[in-house]
Amino acid sequence: MLPAPVVSVVVPTRNRCDAVVAALTGLATQTHPSFEIIVVDDGSIDDTPEALTRFAAEHPQLAVSIIRNDPAIGANPSRNRGIATARGDIVAFIDDDAVPEPAWLERLAAGLGNGASDRIGAVTGLTLSAAPRNAWERTLKGTQRVHVTRNGTATRLVGTNMAVWRTLLEQFPLDEDRAGVADDMAVSGRSDEEGLYVLLRAAGYAPRVVGDAVVHHDHPHSAGSFLRQAFRGGRSAARLVHKYRLRPRLDLLPFLLGSATGVVALGLWLTVRRPLAAATGVDAAWLFIVPLVFLVAGAGAIAYNDLARKRKSPWETLVTFPLLLVYYHVRLAGYVVETLRRWTGSRS
């Protein structure tokens, strides 16, 4: 039997002292026989630096390395710094607000097969969110579930629960071209790992889901973080489309067409409804049929996504639906803003 591969676990963190200690405590229980932990502190100004030093001193049996960014550079640049110092054959990633189950690392490593030649390349596990505490968290429930195609390929990777062969990460570094540094890395825009997924698929790799590699994710959301995640997610989606020459995001198309035709319909309704009614007796409200059709199509896509992919119950889908509409329209705004920036040559 071949020896278990050495795994380097990269944990980016920023201003989440208690959460990152909980994540590291979970890593201390791992059953995988050979691994190191690389914590990248992205310019924390709370007690995180002291807590990390204390954790390393209290766990001498663990190989813990601490890297400090000053000033902060963002989530993916932090991950890339961790990758650059990794000694393992495999690099695993977990966020500072997630706690792994004891067999997490062992199962991710086993899921990768015997090497990059197996053409798997990367694996992503099951991320279970904490019970929602408010409407914002109920709306986002299930967003980290990963759909699997008929041939078993994962449709995406989840940055808080994935592992990749180090040689592939050296070939395909994580994207660093997103604007801004988020105080909260979990709201950095999602899409942190989507560029890597695109490159792996283009190179012929078929990432897999390891459903029994479980982490428990507890990220509090407020109205502000909910809206920031939507807007930044839209911007990140537009960047990916532009950078990798992908097709436009079809999930946002019904809302884009609905909004555009709705504006046109409203303008016509305000200008022609009275002359039209006086001349023909016809109510100009029919102008809103086309935007309504697009919005109904978008609403149907949302419902399918929540029921089939996020595994929400019909009741959960129904009660969160108004906020889902808000989320997708804010996401659309981010997508349009970033697309216009790209078209005009701006990168701010």
mmCIF file of C-alpha atoms in Angstrom:
data_model
loop_
_atom_site.group_PDB
_atom_site.id
_atom_site.type_symbol
_atom_site.label_atom_id
_atom_site.label_comp_id
_atom_site.label_asym_id
_atom_site.label_seq_id
_atom_site.Cartn_x
_atom_site.Cartn_y
_atom_site.Cartn_z
ATOM 1 C CA MET A 1 0.000 0.000 0.000
ATOM 2 C CA LEU A 2 1.260 3.468 -0.905
ATOM 3 C CA PRO A 3 1.894 5.859 2.007
ATOM 4 C CA ALA A 4 -0.717 8.555 2.552
ATOM 5 C CA PRO A 5 0.181 11.776 0.728
ATOM 6 C CA VAL A 6 1.298 14.765 2.763
ATOM 7 C CA VAL A 7 -1.400 17.454 2.803
ATOM 8 C CA SER A 8 -0.914 21.175 3.376
ATOM 9 C CA VAL A 9 -4.028 22.862 4.781
ATOM 10 C CA VAL A 10 -4.248 26.573 3.949
ATOM 11 C CA VAL A 11 -6.463 28.708 6.197
ATOM 12 C CA PRO A 12 -6.844 32.393 5.254
ATOM 13 C CA THR A 13 -8.186 34.569 8.061
ATOM 14 C CA ARG A 14 -8.921 38.189 8.861
ATOM 15 C CA ASN A 15 -10.327 39.619 12.096
ATOM 16 C CA ARG A 16 -12.068 36.405 13.167
ATOM 17 C CA CYS A 17 -10.137 35.454 16.273
ATOM 18 C CA ASP A 18 -12.602 33.053 17.908
ATOM 19 C CA ALA A 19 -13.732 31.480 14.637
ATOM 20 C CA VAL A 20 -10.248 30.688 13.350
ATOM 21 C CA VAL A 21 -9.286 29.068 16.661
ATOM 22 C CA ALA A 22 -12.375 26.837 16.346
ATOM 23 C CA ALA A 23 -11.336 25.910 12.798
ATOM 24 C CA LEU A 24 -7.802 25.079 13.926
ATOM 25 C CA THR A 25 -9.113 23.043 16.850
ATOM 26 C CA GLY A 26 -11.066 20.977 14.331
ATOM 27 C CA LEU A 27 -7.924 20.477 12.270
ATOM 28 C CA ALA A 28 -6.133 19.221 15.380
ATOM 29 C CA THR A 29 -8.508 16.217 15.456
ATOM 30 C CA GLN A 30 -7.835 15.058 11.875
ATOM 31 C CA THR A 31 -7.283 11.348 11.276
ATOM 32 C CA HIS A 32 -5.064 11.877 8.224
ATOM 33 C CA PRO A 33 -1.566 10.770 9.265
ATOM 34 C CA SER A 34 0.549 13.493 7.674
ATOM 35 C CA PHE A 35 -0.408 17.135 7.258
ATOM 36 C CA GLU A 36 0.702 20.676 7.977
ATOM 37 C CA ILE A 37 -1.390 23.770 8.706
ATOM 38 C CA ILE A 38 -0.583 27.102 7.065
ATOM 39 C CA VAL A 39 -2.543 30.033 8.490
ATOM 40 C CA VAL A 40 -2.388 33.254 6.487
ATOM 41 C CA ASP A 41 -3.385 36.206 8.667
ATOM 42 C CA ASP A 42 -4.513 38.899 6.255
ATOM 43 C CA GLY A 43 -3.693 41.998 8.282
ATOM 44 C CA SER A 44 -5.980 41.279 11.248
ATOM 45 C CA ILE A 45 -6.332 44.148 13.723
ATOM 46 C CA ASP A 46 -8.129 42.168 16.440
ATOM 47 C CA ASP A 47 -6.602 39.519 18.725
ATOM 48 C CA THR A 48 -6.038 37.043 15.883
ATOM 49 C CA PRO A 49 -2.198 37.267 15.814
ATOM 50 C CA GLU A 50 -1.922 36.513 19.537
ATOM 51 C CA ALA A 51 -4.509 33.734 19.325
ATOM 52 C CA LEU A 52 -2.641 32.050 16.462
ATOM 53 C CA THR A 53 0.670 32.189 18.297
ATOM 54 C CA ARG A 54 -0.961 30.771 21.412
ATOM 55 C CA PHE A 55 -2.642 27.947 19.474
ATOM 56 C CA ALA A 56 0.647 26.905 17.854
ATOM 57 C CA ALA A 57 2.382 26.881 21.253
ATOM 58 C CA GLU A 58 -0.402 24.810 22.818
ATOM 59 C CA HIS A 59 -0.309 22.220 20.004
ATOM 60 C CA PRO A 60 3.375 21.348 19.509
ATOM 61 C CA GLN A 61 2.396 18.031 17.905
ATOM 62 C CA LEU A 62 1.000 19.964 14.914
ATOM 63 C CA ALA A 63 3.077 21.522 12.156
ATOM 64 C CA VAL A 64 1.605 25.035 12.215
ATOM 65 C CA SER A 65 3.025 27.880 10.128
ATOM 66 C CA ILE A 66 1.726 31.444 10.443
ATOM 67 C CA ILE A 67 2.115 33.965 7.630
ATOM 68 C CA ARG A 68 1.246 37.617 8.184
ATOM 69 C CA ASN A 69 0.093 40.031 5.470
ATOM 70 C CA ASP A 70 0.588 43.686 6.311
ATOM 71 C CA PRO A 71 -1.291 45.385 4.788
ATOM 72 C CA ALA A 72 -4.156 43.073 3.882
ATOM 73 C CA ILE A 73 -4.124 41.718 0.332
ATOM 74 C CA GLY A 74 -7.361 39.715 0.042
ATOM 75 C CA ALA A 75 -8.544 36.122 0.186
ATOM 76 C CA ASN A 76 -7.016 34.575 -2.934
ATOM 77 C CA PRO A 77 -3.653 36.356 -2.683
ATOM 78 C CA SER A 78 -3.530 35.026 0.878
ATOM 79 C CA ARG A 79 -4.285 31.517 -0.328
ATOM 80 C CA ASN A 80 -1.590 31.812 -2.982
ATOM 81 C CA ARG A 81 0.930 32.843 -0.333
ATOM 82 C CA GLY A 82 0.011 29.700 1.565
ATOM 83 C CA ILE A 83 0.372 27.582 -1.565
ATOM 84 C CA ALA A 84 3.835 29.034 -2.194
ATOM 85 C CA THR A 85 5.084 27.734 1.160
ATOM 86 C CA ALA A 86 3.221 24.409 1.071
ATOM 87 C CA ARG A 87 5.296 21.232 1.287
ATOM 88 C CA GLY A 88 2.480 18.756 0.748
ATOM 89 C CA ASP A 89 1.614 16.882 -2.427
ATOM 90 C CA ILE A 90 -1.963 18.034 -1.889
ATOM 91 C CA VAL A 91 -3.180 21.464 -0.794
ATOM 92 C CA ALA A 92 -6.505 21.585 1.046
ATOM 93 C CA PHE A 93 -8.453 24.742 1.790
ATOM 94 C CA ILE A 94 -10.811 25.645 4.599
ATOM 95 C CA ASP A 95 -12.104 29.055 5.658
ATOM 96 C CA ASP A 96 -11.746 30.507 9.116
ATOM 97 C CA ASP A 97 -15.472 30.153 9.850
ATOM 98 C CA ALA A 98 -15.688 26.414 9.134
ATOM 99 C CA VAL A 99 -14.952 23.433 11.382
ATOM 100 C CA PRO A 100 -14.006 20.091 9.774
ATOM 101 C CA GLU A 101 -15.142 16.687 10.955
ATOM 102 C CA PRO A 102 -12.233 14.416 12.035
ATOM 103 C CA ALA A 103 -12.077 12.386 8.797
ATOM 104 C CA TRP A 104 -12.397 15.431 6.526
ATOM 105 C CA LEU A 105 -8.801 15.589 5.347
ATOM 106 C CA GLU A 106 -8.394 11.831 5.022
ATOM 107 C CA ARG A 107 -11.477 11.584 2.821
ATOM 108 C CA LEU A 108 -10.554 14.529 0.607
ATOM 109 C CA ALA A 109 -7.089 13.079 0.020
ATOM 110 C CA ALA A 110 -8.511 9.648 -0.796
ATOM 111 C CA GLY A 111 -10.965 11.220 -3.244
ATOM 112 C CA LEU A 112 -8.143 12.671 -5.341
ATOM 113 C CA GLY A 113 -6.924 9.241 -6.422
ATOM 114 C CA ASN A 114 -3.275 8.381 -6.982
ATOM 115 C CA GLY A 115 -2.068 11.561 -8.632
ATOM 116 C CA ALA A 116 -2.791 14.244 -11.207
ATOM 117 C CA SER A 117 -2.621 11.521 -13.870
ATOM 118 C CA ASP A 118 -6.006 10.245 -12.633
ATOM 119 C CA ARG A 119 -7.477 13.395 -14.264
ATOM 120 C CA ILE A 120 -9.534 14.291 -11.205
ATOM 121 C CA GLY A 121 -7.329 17.204 -10.236
ATOM 122 C CA ALA A 122 -9.471 18.601 -7.439
ATOM 123 C CA VAL A 123 -12.200 17.509 -5.065
ATOM 124 C CA THR A 124 -14.749 19.400 -3.019
ATOM 125 C CA GLY A 125 -16.567 18.129 0.050
ATOM 126 C CA LEU A 126 -19.938 18.659 1.701
ATOM 127 C CA THR A 127 -20.329 22.006 3.446
ATOM 128 C CA LEU A 128 -23.132 22.079 5.997
ATOM 129 C CA SER A 129 -24.339 25.507 7.075
ATOM 130 C CA ALA A 130 -25.411 26.304 10.614
ATOM 131 C CA ALA A 131 -29.130 26.631 11.297
ATOM 132 C CA PRO A 132 -30.318 30.002 9.930
ATOM 133 C CA ARG A 133 -30.828 32.699 12.563
ATOM 134 C CA ASN A 134 -32.518 35.342 10.410
ATOM 135 C CA ALA A 135 -34.136 35.920 7.027
ATOM 136 C CA TRP A 136 -30.825 36.710 5.314
ATOM 137 C CA GLU A 137 -29.294 33.396 6.353
ATOM 138 C CA ARG A 138 -32.464 31.473 5.455
ATOM 139 C CA THR A 139 -32.306 32.980 1.976
ATOM 140 C CA LEU A 140 -28.665 31.929 1.471
ATOM 141 C CA LYS A 141 -29.168 28.437 2.879
ATOM 142 C CA GLY A 142 -27.754 25.749 0.586
ATOM 143 C CA THR A 143 -25.604 28.055 -1.560
ATOM 144 C CA GLN A 144 -22.518 25.895 -0.948
ATOM 145 C CA ARG A 145 -24.075 22.634 -2.088
ATOM 146 C CA VAL A 146 -22.474 21.321 -5.275
ATOM 147 C CA HIS A 147 -24.440 19.750 -8.099
ATOM 148 C CA VAL A 148 -22.979 16.674 -9.823
ATOM 149 C CA THR A 149 -23.374 15.930 -13.536
ATOM 150 C CA ARG A 150 -24.466 12.540 -14.855
ATOM 151 C CA ASN A 151 -20.864 11.417 -15.309
ATOM 152 C CA GLY A 152 -20.014 12.353 -11.722
ATOM 153 C CA THR A 153 -18.181 15.624 -12.367
ATOM 154 C CA ALA A 154 -18.675 18.431 -9.858
ATOM 155 C CA THR A 155 -20.169 21.568 -11.402
ATOM 156 C CA ARG A 156 -17.952 23.813 -9.270
ATOM 157 C CA LEU A 157 -15.560 23.894 -6.333
ATOM 158 C CA VAL A 158 -16.206 25.382 -2.891
ATOM 159 C CA GLY A 159 -13.272 27.317 -1.487
ATOM 160 C CA THR A 160 -14.000 26.478 2.130
ATOM 161 C CA ASN A 161 -13.906 22.733 1.481
ATOM 162 C CA MET A 162 -11.664 21.563 -1.339
ATOM 163 C CA ALA A 163 -8.324 19.927 -2.094
ATOM 164 C CA VAL A 164 -6.112 20.185 -5.182
ATOM 165 C CA TRP A 165 -2.830 18.622 -6.270
ATOM 166 C CA ARG A 166 -0.094 21.170 -5.555
ATOM 167 C CA THR A 167 1.457 20.745 -9.007
ATOM 168 C CA LEU A 168 -1.817 21.918 -10.552
ATOM 169 C CA LEU A 169 -2.022 24.946 -8.261
ATOM 170 C CA GLU A 170 1.495 25.877 -9.347
ATOM 171 C CA GLN A 171 0.298 25.646 -12.937
ATOM 172 C CA PHE A 172 -3.059 27.360 -12.302
ATOM 173 C CA PRO A 173 -2.740 29.920 -9.465
ATOM 174 C CA LEU A 174 -5.911 31.243 -7.882
ATOM 175 C CA ASP A 175 -7.227 34.477 -9.409
ATOM 176 C CA GLU A 176 -5.930 37.648 -7.787
ATOM 177 C CA ASP A 177 -7.468 40.243 -10.093
ATOM 178 C CA ARG A 178 -10.668 40.992 -8.202
ATOM 179 C CA ALA A 179 -11.018 44.540 -6.898
ATOM 180 C CA GLY A 180 -10.955 45.373 -3.222
ATOM 181 C CA VAL A 181 -10.169 43.660 0.058
ATOM 182 C CA ALA A 182 -13.184 42.511 2.068
ATOM 183 C CA ASP A 183 -12.983 42.812 5.842
ATOM 184 C CA ASP A 184 -14.861 39.544 5.916
ATOM 185 C CA MET A 185 -13.285 36.972 3.624
ATOM 186 C CA ALA A 186 -16.502 34.970 3.468
ATOM 187 C CA VAL A 187 -18.162 37.908 1.716
ATOM 188 C CA SER A 188 -15.305 38.497 -0.698
ATOM 189 C CA GLY A 189 -17.600 37.826 -3.617
ATOM 190 C CA ARG A 190 -17.756 34.028 -3.904
ATOM 191 C CA SER A 191 -16.146 32.947 -7.216
ATOM 192 C CA ASP A 192 -12.755 32.746 -5.439
ATOM 193 C CA GLU A 193 -12.264 29.235 -6.811
ATOM 194 C CA GLU A 194 -14.275 29.429 -10.045
ATOM 195 C CA GLY A 195 -11.328 30.498 -12.195
ATOM 196 C CA LEU A 196 -9.398 27.456 -10.994
ATOM 197 C CA TYR A 197 -12.360 25.246 -11.871
ATOM 198 C CA VAL A 198 -12.566 26.714 -15.389
ATOM 199 C CA LEU A 199 -8.852 26.114 -15.987
ATOM 200 C CA LEU A 200 -8.953 22.551 -14.657
ATOM 201 C CA ARG A 201 -11.906 21.649 -16.857
ATOM 202 C CA ALA A 202 -10.232 23.211 -19.908
ATOM 203 C CA ALA A 203 -7.125 21.123 -19.179
ATOM 204 C CA GLY A 204 -9.173 17.924 -19.184
ATOM 205 C CA TYR A 205 -9.646 17.379 -15.449
ATOM 206 C CA ALA A 206 -12.968 16.300 -13.953
ATOM 207 C CA PRO A 207 -13.226 17.453 -10.313
ATOM 208 C CA ARG A 208 -15.292 15.247 -8.033
ATOM 209 C CA VAL A 209 -17.494 15.676 -4.987
ATOM 210 C CA VAL A 210 -16.487 13.754 -1.873
ATOM 211 C CA GLY A 211 -19.792 13.745 -0.047
ATOM 212 C CA ASP A 212 -18.478 12.374 3.238
ATOM 213 C CA ALA A 213 -15.725 15.010 3.602
ATOM 214 C CA VAL A 214 -17.755 17.330 5.811
ATOM 215 C CA VAL A 215 -17.141 20.774 7.247
ATOM 216 C CA HIS A 216 -19.607 22.761 9.332
ATOM 217 C CA HIS A 217 -19.822 26.347 8.171
ATOM 218 C CA ASP A 218 -21.159 29.085 10.430
ATOM 219 C CA HIS A 219 -21.148 32.476 8.800
ATOM 220 C CA PRO A 220 -23.508 35.106 10.265
ATOM 221 C CA HIS A 221 -25.278 37.299 7.724
ATOM 222 C CA SER A 222 -26.912 40.690 8.074
ATOM 223 C CA ALA A 223 -28.694 42.844 5.520
ATOM 224 C CA GLY A 224 -25.387 44.513 4.669
ATOM 225 C CA SER A 225 -23.380 41.324 4.147
ATOM 226 C CA PHE A 226 -26.275 39.790 2.197
ATOM 227 C CA LEU A 227 -26.319 42.690 -0.262
ATOM 228 C CA ARG A 228 -22.521 42.895 -0.462
ATOM 229 C CA GLN A 229 -22.294 39.203 -1.287
ATOM 230 C CA ALA A 230 -24.889 39.603 -4.032
ATOM 231 C CA PHE A 231 -23.200 42.639 -5.592
ATOM 232 C CA ARG A 232 -19.669 41.274 -5.352
ATOM 233 C CA GLY A 233 -20.856 37.924 -6.657
ATOM 234 C CA GLY A 234 -22.261 39.654 -9.729
ATOM 235 C CA ARG A 235 -19.013 41.526 -10.292
ATOM 236 C CA SER A 236 -16.979 38.343 -9.901
ATOM 237 C CA ALA A 237 -19.201 36.517 -12.380
ATOM 238 C CA ALA A 238 -18.631 39.272 -14.942
ATOM 239 C CA ARG A 239 -14.866 39.126 -14.389
ATOM 240 C CA LEU A 240 -14.859 35.404 -15.021
ATOM 241 C CA VAL A 241 -16.858 35.797 -18.229
ATOM 242 C CA HIS A 242 -14.458 38.483 -19.459
ATOM 243 C CA LYS A 243 -11.195 36.865 -18.363
ATOM 244 C CA TYR A 244 -11.916 33.344 -19.589
ATOM 245 C CA ARG A 245 -14.092 34.305 -22.568
ATOM 246 C CA LEU A 246 -17.065 32.401 -21.225
ATOM 247 C CA ARG A 247 -20.641 32.677 -22.374
ATOM 248 C CA PRO A 248 -22.671 35.370 -20.574
ATOM 249 C CA ARG A 249 -24.301 34.180 -17.362
ATOM 250 C CA LEU A 250 -27.653 32.767 -18.420
ATOM 251 C CA ASP A 251 -28.924 32.650 -14.821
ATOM 252 C CA LEU A 252 -29.061 36.450 -14.856
ATOM 253 C CA LEU A 253 -30.448 36.797 -18.397
ATOM 254 C CA PRO A 254 -34.191 36.691 -17.513
ATOM 255 C CA PHE A 255 -33.702 39.440 -14.927
ATOM 256 C CA LEU A 256 -31.648 41.537 -17.341
ATOM 257 C CA LEU A 257 -34.253 41.216 -20.092
ATOM 258 C CA GLY A 258 -37.097 41.718 -17.632
ATOM 259 C CA SER A 259 -35.536 44.876 -16.227
ATOM 260 C CA ALA A 260 -34.643 46.287 -19.656
ATOM 261 C CA THR A 261 -38.035 45.629 -21.222
ATOM 262 C CA GLY A 262 -39.724 46.794 -18.022
ATOM 263 C CA VAL A 263 -38.027 50.194 -18.284
ATOM 264 C CA VAL A 264 -39.080 50.470 -21.928
ATOM 265 C CA ALA A 265 -42.635 49.395 -21.103
ATOM 266 C CA LEU A 266 -42.861 51.907 -18.258
ATOM 267 C CA GLY A 267 -41.638 54.710 -20.509
ATOM 268 C CA LEU A 268 -44.180 53.837 -23.190
ATOM 269 C CA TRP A 269 -46.950 53.456 -20.640
ATOM 270 C CA LEU A 270 -46.266 56.908 -19.187
ATOM 271 C CA THR A 271 -46.246 58.543 -22.630
ATOM 272 C CA VAL A 272 -48.909 56.724 -24.656
ATOM 273 C CA ARG A 273 -51.457 55.341 -22.208
ATOM 274 C CA ARG A 274 -53.769 58.350 -22.314
ATOM 275 C CA PRO A 275 -53.614 58.981 -26.082
ATOM 276 C CA LEU A 276 -54.024 55.255 -26.702
ATOM 277 C CA ALA A 277 -56.994 54.974 -24.363
ATOM 278 C CA ALA A 278 -58.617 58.054 -25.884
ATOM 279 C CA ALA A 279 -58.123 56.819 -29.445
ATOM 280 C CA THR A 280 -58.878 53.110 -29.071
ATOM 281 C CA GLY A 281 -60.247 52.526 -25.593
ATOM 282 C CA VAL A 282 -57.438 49.988 -25.030
ATOM 283 C CA ASP A 283 -55.592 49.945 -21.704
ATOM 284 C CA ALA A 284 -51.826 50.202 -22.246
ATOM 285 C CA ALA A 285 -51.140 47.775 -19.378
ATOM 286 C CA TRP A 286 -50.511 45.054 -21.994
ATOM 287 C CA LEU A 287 -47.094 46.673 -22.524
ATOM 288 C CA PHE A 288 -45.937 44.943 -19.347
ATOM 289 C CA ILE A 289 -46.648 41.426 -20.624
ATOM 290 C CA VAL A 290 -43.160 40.914 -22.116
ATOM 291 C CA PRO A 291 -41.182 41.964 -19.007
ATOM 292 C CA LEU A 292 -43.574 39.925 -16.895
ATOM 293 C CA VAL A 293 -42.828 36.813 -18.983
ATOM 294 C CA PHE A 294 -39.080 37.280 -18.484
ATOM 295 C CA LEU A 295 -39.467 37.820 -14.749
ATOM 296 C CA VAL A 296 -41.676 34.734 -14.421
ATOM 297 C CA ALA A 297 -39.001 32.716 -16.250
ATOM 298 C CA GLY A 298 -36.386 34.034 -13.839
ATOM 299 C CA ALA A 299 -38.596 33.245 -10.870
ATOM 300 C CA GLY A 300 -39.059 29.699 -12.141
ATOM 301 C CA ALA A 301 -35.306 29.260 -12.460
ATOM 302 C CA ILE A 302 -34.840 30.500 -8.881
ATOM 303 C CA ALA A 303 -37.446 28.073 -7.587
ATOM 304 C CA TYR A 304 -35.837 25.147 -9.412
ATOM 305 C CA ASN A 305 -32.384 26.079 -8.126
ATOM 306 C CA ASP A 306 -33.591 26.320 -4.533
ATOM 307 C CA LEU A 307 -35.612 23.111 -4.594
ATOM 308 C CA ALA A 308 -33.392 20.844 -6.704
ATOM 309 C CA ARG A 309 -29.880 22.114 -6.038
ATOM 310 C CA LYS A 310 -29.957 23.878 -2.688
ATOM 311 C CA ARG A 311 -32.316 21.235 -1.270
ATOM 312 C CA LYS A 312 -34.654 23.743 0.335
ATOM 313 C CA SER A 313 -38.162 22.672 1.219
ATOM 314 C CA PRO A 314 -41.088 24.189 -0.729
ATOM 315 C CA TRP A 315 -41.961 26.238 2.355
ATOM 316 C CA GLU A 316 -38.397 27.547 2.735
ATOM 317 C CA THR A 317 -38.347 28.479 -0.940
ATOM 318 C CA LEU A 318 -41.676 30.283 -0.655
ATOM 319 C CA VAL A 319 -40.875 32.363 2.429
ATOM 320 C CA THR A 320 -37.430 33.397 1.165
ATOM 321 C CA PHE A 321 -38.591 34.152 -2.365
ATOM 322 C CA PRO A 322 -38.948 37.949 -1.983
ATOM 323 C CA LEU A 323 -35.380 38.239 -0.671
ATOM 324 C CA LEU A 324 -34.150 35.912 -3.425
ATOM 325 C CA LEU A 325 -35.575 38.330 -5.988
ATOM 326 C CA VAL A 326 -33.725 41.156 -4.247
ATOM 327 C CA TYR A 327 -30.532 39.079 -4.197
ATOM 328 C CA TYR A 328 -30.620 38.301 -7.915
ATOM 329 C CA HIS A 329 -31.398 41.875 -8.910
ATOM 330 C CA VAL A 330 -28.510 43.193 -6.788
ATOM 331 C CA ARG A 331 -26.307 40.477 -8.289
ATOM 332 C CA LEU A 332 -27.446 41.611 -11.737
ATOM 333 C CA ALA A 333 -26.474 45.188 -10.846
ATOM 334 C CA GLY A 334 -22.979 44.019 -9.896
ATOM 335 C CA TYR A 335 -22.722 42.028 -13.125
ATOM 336 C CA VAL A 336 -23.771 45.003 -15.263
ATOM 337 C CA VAL A 337 -21.467 47.430 -13.418
ATOM 338 C CA GLU A 338 -18.430 45.183 -13.867
ATOM 339 C CA THR A 339 -19.307 44.425 -17.500
ATOM 340 C CA LEU A 340 -19.498 48.149 -18.250
ATOM 341 C CA ARG A 341 -16.160 48.671 -16.487
ATOM 342 C CA ARG A 342 -14.606 46.010 -18.694
ATOM 343 C CA TRP A 343 -16.097 47.471 -21.851
ATOM 344 C CA THR A 344 -14.833 50.949 -21.008
ATOM 345 C CA GLY A 345 -11.385 49.699 -20.003
ATOM 346 C CA SER A 346 -11.705 50.480 -16.269
ATOM 347 C CA ARG A 347 -10.398 48.004 -13.651
ATOM 348 C CA SER A 348 -11.285 49.869 -10.447
#
